[in-house]
Amino acid sequence: MNSELYLDANATSPVLPAAAEAAMAAMQACFGNPSSSHACGLRAKTLLEETRARARRVLGAGAGRVLFTSGATEGIQTAVLSALCAVRERRRRGEACGELLLVGATEHKAVPESLTHWNRLLGTNLELRMLPVDADGRHRLDLLRELAPRAAFVCTMAANNETGVVSDLDGIARVLAESGSPALWMVDCVQALGKLPLGLASTRIDYAPFSGHKLYAPKGIGLLYVREGAPYTPLMCGGGQEAGQRSGTENMAGIAALGAVLGALEEGGTFRTHAQLRASRERIAAALREAFPGLVFNVPLEHALPTTLNFSVPGVSSKEMLDLFDAAGVRVSAGSACSAAKAAPSYVLDAMGVPPERSASAVRLSFGPLADDAFVDAACARIQHCGRALAQTRPLARLQQLESGGASGWLLSDEAGAYFIAIDPPAALAPRIAADLHARGARLLACFDTGHGHGGADALGGIVGVTPGWPGGAQRVRLGGGETVDTVDALALGQDVLARSGDAYLLGRPENGVLAGEAVRFVFGAAAPDAALEGALCCHRIGEPAVSRPGADPLPDEGIDLDATSAAAYLSAHPDALLVDVREPHEHAAGAAQVRGRMAQPVPLSQLAGQAAQWLREPRPLVFVCRSGNRSARAARLLRRLGHAQAWHVAGGLALAG
Ligand code: PLP
């Protein structure tokens, strides 16, 4: 399961071997500057113009311009600058040219951001207006009809990068024509190249940017089509390359590579046909449905590119799914790569009116037109493997942290895992907790919120059929054992009790009806820790970390990073050290963690609090590892703050340790 399966082609693609060879040849043999007049330069110029001619044929560019750019973002800037300069000019001449910048609500951020930027910089002060999409992600043509007469510039992508939804460009063209719109029109064609037919010169489209790295060319090369007669203003001036339309010495390696990809498109035989891609998607969709019961596709497949699937598994967050797939060596994403670090909900799915809980679970799986049957077989097998890993009954520790959106709750069980108590369960996790308990035939004795709680006890109690709130009165224990002895309510949990003392809930093992301070292991709720509870860990409702240790001397939590090599060296130098995989159980089931051949022992982050108590009692060096280094850093920091001196983590995680 260790080989990588790359299913994130809408973010970028590997480089076609023929393209890499062409780039290498351009760097080594045909390295001339195409502006030079000697033989080296002439050979480079020929390569440049041959590639342009190919691009013209593939795009159906007719007499329009085809310029080489650094990628689609540059193409978009150039188109926006050209359109806005034209609007400014028309206004100066007193011509009616509209006052709206009309942008599809699901455009790549490069489009509205560039419009805002240039609109401000050029002082055009047009009104940026989003053109809504319907529930299927397609532009609302009824609204376009209303707005088009006032539009100066319309931007509607050919196919969406997150959902694969293919726009009705013919419909848009018809509305623009019928409404007599004065607007210039840009269509971001990045996701369309190699997947949809293009015949640009026969359309009304004025500007169409393309990006090489979305179709097996390297990053840093793109194309911009400009319709014959459409206004044009260069973005970059200088040495006059590209007939003065885009200065700067050409990226010949990128152009040569893109030429090889365009050649493959033109000649056929390299890339799979539309029908073959649809068949592949059908197989992957079937594998997904089978692997993840309840899975929903977020757009109708018939409206999407045959290479993109956007789906949600109810109750499983995007992050959990990505971690699961990543553990199995399958690279997918939650949305656009540009937004991946922002962890914000998808504005694309929001614009379609997808409910927030479904959008929070969205996963994008995309493949390229090079994907052959063997690749699709492997993808389907790996998807099934992930489904099995997720479906297995999750092992629950005796103390389980329930974390959601910065809030923490706690699930406690007896030794046999037959009886449970939920404290401050986050409402969002209530269905999952109920399912977990049901799957193991376990009984929930109580669920309650401490202090102001998260209100999740009501949600969980409602599903499981347990009255929320502290049940109380079940048993009485004496607290302390010293001079001051309080007798309080307690709930039995196997040999332990959960005793209520004011706003604090104490978990420990009583002897002869007395719960001594040193026998308390965990404290929940608004604990004002008593000196006698110094050995206990406090488990909080919120906070990072959500666990603290009263009376401990927190150790500095910097300097916890080891890279994979130093981690391996540390582990060999310390035979008693433990390598701990803090990923969740389904990730471990999808693919075990190892660092330089050393297998890690699984202790999920959600079960760390219970385990930490033991590591503090019997200290041994600890090296935590996870997928990317985030969770392992949290684990090492937590242990240091609790007073453990030898806690480390593998920075960069398994992603770099391989
Ligand atoms: N437009 C769309 C639809 C895209 O998917 C992307 C890339 O993510 C871009 C524009 C930007 O392309 P580039 O990376 O070539 O600047």
XYZ file of C-alpha atoms in Angstrom, residues 379-657:
279
model
C -7.596 3.425 -7.616
C -10.741 1.328 -7.116
C -8.863 -1.258 -5.022
C -7.329 1.458 -2.866
C -10.727 3.147 -2.400
C -12.183 -0.185 -1.209
C -9.273 -0.544 1.191
C -9.988 2.929 2.618
C -13.679 2.063 2.958
C -12.817 -1.057 4.970
C -10.437 0.904 7.206
C -13.107 3.504 7.940
C -15.851 0.937 8.504
C -14.000 -1.063 11.123
C -15.217 -0.552 14.660
C -13.026 2.138 16.094
C -11.172 1.042 19.186
C -12.218 3.323 22.033
C -9.814 3.883 24.886
C -10.971 4.193 28.461
C -10.552 7.931 28.113
C -11.339 9.290 24.703
C -11.168 12.949 23.711
C -14.046 14.130 21.520
C -12.755 17.115 19.602
C -14.703 19.224 17.173
C -14.217 22.822 16.108
C -11.956 23.720 19.040
C -14.309 22.202 21.636
C -13.399 19.083 23.564
C -15.595 16.530 25.239
C -14.648 13.277 26.933
C -15.896 9.729 26.752
C -15.061 7.456 29.688
C -15.546 3.735 29.854
C -15.211 0.873 32.291
C -12.417 -1.703 31.896
C -14.548 -3.969 29.706
C -15.691 -1.168 27.398
C -19.309 -2.079 28.171
C -20.392 1.109 29.955
C -19.663 4.708 29.004
C -20.136 8.235 30.327
C -19.995 11.251 27.991
C -18.897 14.620 29.387
C -19.420 17.740 27.244
C -19.833 15.823 23.981
C -19.660 18.255 21.003
C -23.073 18.248 19.329
C -21.534 17.695 15.877
C -20.089 14.390 17.037
C -23.251 13.096 18.716
C -24.334 10.853 15.801
C -20.825 9.395 15.505
C -20.573 8.680 19.256
C -23.997 7.066 19.229
C -22.972 4.887 16.264
C -19.709 3.893 17.951
C -21.523 2.854 21.116
C -24.157 1.000 19.138
C -21.501 -0.842 17.103
C -19.963 -2.327 20.245
C -23.261 -2.956 22.039
C -22.152 -0.592 24.797
C -24.430 1.311 27.148
C -24.280 5.020 27.885
C -24.783 5.486 31.627
C -24.863 9.268 31.533
C -24.186 12.258 29.333
C -23.941 15.747 30.687
C -22.426 19.154 30.032
C -20.233 20.794 32.631
C -20.539 24.547 33.139
C -21.957 26.044 29.964
C -20.990 22.960 27.993
C -21.471 22.759 24.224
C -25.091 21.662 24.450
C -24.087 18.338 22.939
C -25.394 16.273 25.839
C -28.945 16.992 24.717
C -28.086 15.923 21.159
C -26.372 12.715 22.240
C -28.954 11.901 24.903
C -31.681 12.396 22.310
C -30.125 9.875 19.918
C -29.149 7.258 22.476
C -32.267 7.596 24.642
C -30.487 8.768 27.805
C -31.780 11.725 29.803
C -29.052 14.366 29.598
C -27.646 15.731 32.852
C -25.857 14.353 35.875
C -28.001 11.431 37.013
C -26.661 11.586 40.567
C -27.679 9.665 43.582
C -26.536 6.352 42.200
C -23.817 5.915 44.767
C -22.107 7.942 47.503
C -18.370 8.054 48.136
C -16.293 9.854 50.663
C -13.705 12.182 49.226
C -10.286 12.776 50.705
C -9.710 10.514 53.602
C -7.884 13.154 55.659
C -9.495 15.340 58.252
C -12.055 16.912 55.958
C -14.196 14.256 54.424
C -17.023 15.150 52.044
C -19.571 12.615 51.040
C -20.607 13.148 47.435
C -22.626 11.647 44.608
C -20.784 9.218 42.375
C -21.399 7.006 39.366
C -19.768 3.599 39.276
C -17.776 2.837 36.130
C -16.320 -0.645 36.520
C -14.004 -0.513 39.488
C -13.731 3.281 39.170
C -16.138 6.005 40.143
C -16.895 9.387 38.719
C -17.559 11.537 41.770
C -19.123 14.993 41.669
C -17.600 17.596 43.912
C -19.154 20.992 43.284
C -18.464 21.817 39.622
C -15.699 19.237 39.326
C -16.010 15.591 38.351
C -13.302 13.281 39.627
C -12.440 9.917 38.119
C -10.544 7.494 40.281
C -10.598 4.198 42.088
C -12.105 4.240 45.591
C -11.109 1.958 48.416
C -13.596 1.024 51.058
C -15.943 3.750 49.902
C -13.243 6.450 50.072
C -11.805 8.199 46.993
C -8.457 9.485 48.211
C -6.894 12.533 46.506
C -3.984 10.527 45.142
C -6.384 7.945 43.698
C -8.011 10.604 41.452
C -6.539 10.266 37.948
C -8.645 12.677 35.915
C -10.652 15.780 36.727
C -13.366 17.206 34.449
C -15.372 20.408 34.571
C -14.484 23.633 36.316
C -11.908 22.107 38.577
C -10.199 24.353 41.086
C -7.521 21.797 41.663
C -6.917 20.933 45.182
C -3.296 20.302 46.183
C -4.305 16.747 46.977
C -5.192 16.230 43.286
C -1.745 17.102 42.039
C -1.196 13.758 40.382
C -4.402 14.053 38.343
C -4.771 15.385 34.820
C -7.421 18.039 34.230
C -9.444 17.490 31.079
C -10.959 20.732 29.787
C -13.869 21.606 27.512
C -11.844 24.014 25.444
C -8.251 24.997 25.035
C -5.129 23.875 23.318
C -4.009 21.814 25.051
C -7.254 20.552 26.529
C -5.312 18.705 29.207
C -3.296 20.237 32.047
C -1.598 19.005 35.173
C -1.954 21.124 38.265
C 1.285 21.556 40.111
C 3.440 20.281 37.211
C 6.431 22.289 36.079
C 5.683 22.752 32.397
C 8.827 22.268 30.317
C 9.553 24.513 27.325
C 7.759 23.132 24.305
C 10.233 24.399 21.714
C 13.005 22.247 20.372
C 10.732 19.236 19.927
C 11.496 18.761 16.210
C 13.454 15.823 14.863
C 13.735 15.152 11.152
C 13.302 11.580 9.962
C 17.044 10.897 10.030
C 17.626 12.308 13.503
C 14.459 10.569 14.753
C 15.816 7.226 13.519
C 19.175 7.959 15.162
C 17.470 8.978 18.416
C 15.388 5.813 18.448
C 18.451 3.602 17.966
C 20.375 5.480 20.652
C 17.500 5.067 23.131
C 16.330 1.453 23.113
C 13.583 2.238 25.628
C 12.166 5.020 23.405
C 8.749 4.582 21.904
C 7.786 5.674 18.394
C 4.109 6.641 18.650
C 1.727 7.044 15.696
C -0.837 9.651 16.801
C -3.010 9.351 13.702
C -6.567 8.103 14.166
C -7.285 4.344 14.098
C -8.778 4.342 10.588
C -5.618 5.982 9.254
C -3.472 3.405 10.978
C -5.698 0.681 9.506
C -5.329 2.217 6.042
C -1.541 2.259 6.281
C 0.723 1.611 9.273
C 3.306 4.248 10.154
C 7.014 3.575 10.069
C 10.069 5.752 10.184
C 13.163 4.296 8.504
C 11.905 0.748 8.968
C 10.839 1.193 12.596
C 7.126 0.522 13.121
C 5.207 2.993 15.258
C 2.828 2.005 18.012
C -0.615 3.529 17.529
C -1.937 5.880 20.208
C -4.359 8.256 18.481
C -4.211 11.884 19.542
C -7.776 11.504 20.800
C -6.547 8.856 23.261
C -3.390 10.622 24.307
C -4.703 12.026 27.606
C -5.308 8.566 29.056
C -1.953 7.297 27.862
C -0.129 10.461 28.984
C -1.047 9.764 32.596
C 0.837 6.475 32.376
C 3.851 7.945 30.526
C 4.156 10.554 33.264
C 4.101 7.871 35.939
C 6.676 5.725 34.093
C 8.660 8.161 31.923
C 10.368 6.883 28.773
C 11.536 8.798 25.694
C 8.718 9.399 23.229
C 8.882 10.240 19.520
C 5.516 11.093 17.997
C 4.745 10.842 14.303
C 1.686 11.609 12.173
C 0.863 12.410 8.552
C 2.259 15.930 8.236
C 3.806 16.764 11.600
C 0.925 18.862 13.002
C -0.678 16.345 15.308
C 2.656 14.887 16.404
C 3.856 18.396 17.322
C 0.694 18.875 19.396
C 1.344 15.574 21.159
C 4.988 16.383 21.934
C 4.090 19.892 23.114
C 1.351 18.513 25.345
C 3.696 16.019 26.988
C 6.323 18.718 27.552
C 3.724 21.001 29.127
C 2.624 18.172 31.373
C 6.227 17.887 32.528
C 7.589 15.051 30.346
C 11.184 15.935 29.483
C 11.798 13.557 26.597
C 8.954 14.129 24.153
C 9.825 14.755 20.481
C 8.159 14.530 17.127
C 9.049 13.854 13.517
C 8.732 17.253 11.828
C 7.181 16.983 8.377
C 5.601 13.675 9.383
C 5.281 10.564 7.272
C 5.013 12.787 4.192
C 8.745 13.479 4.467
C 9.844 10.369 6.361
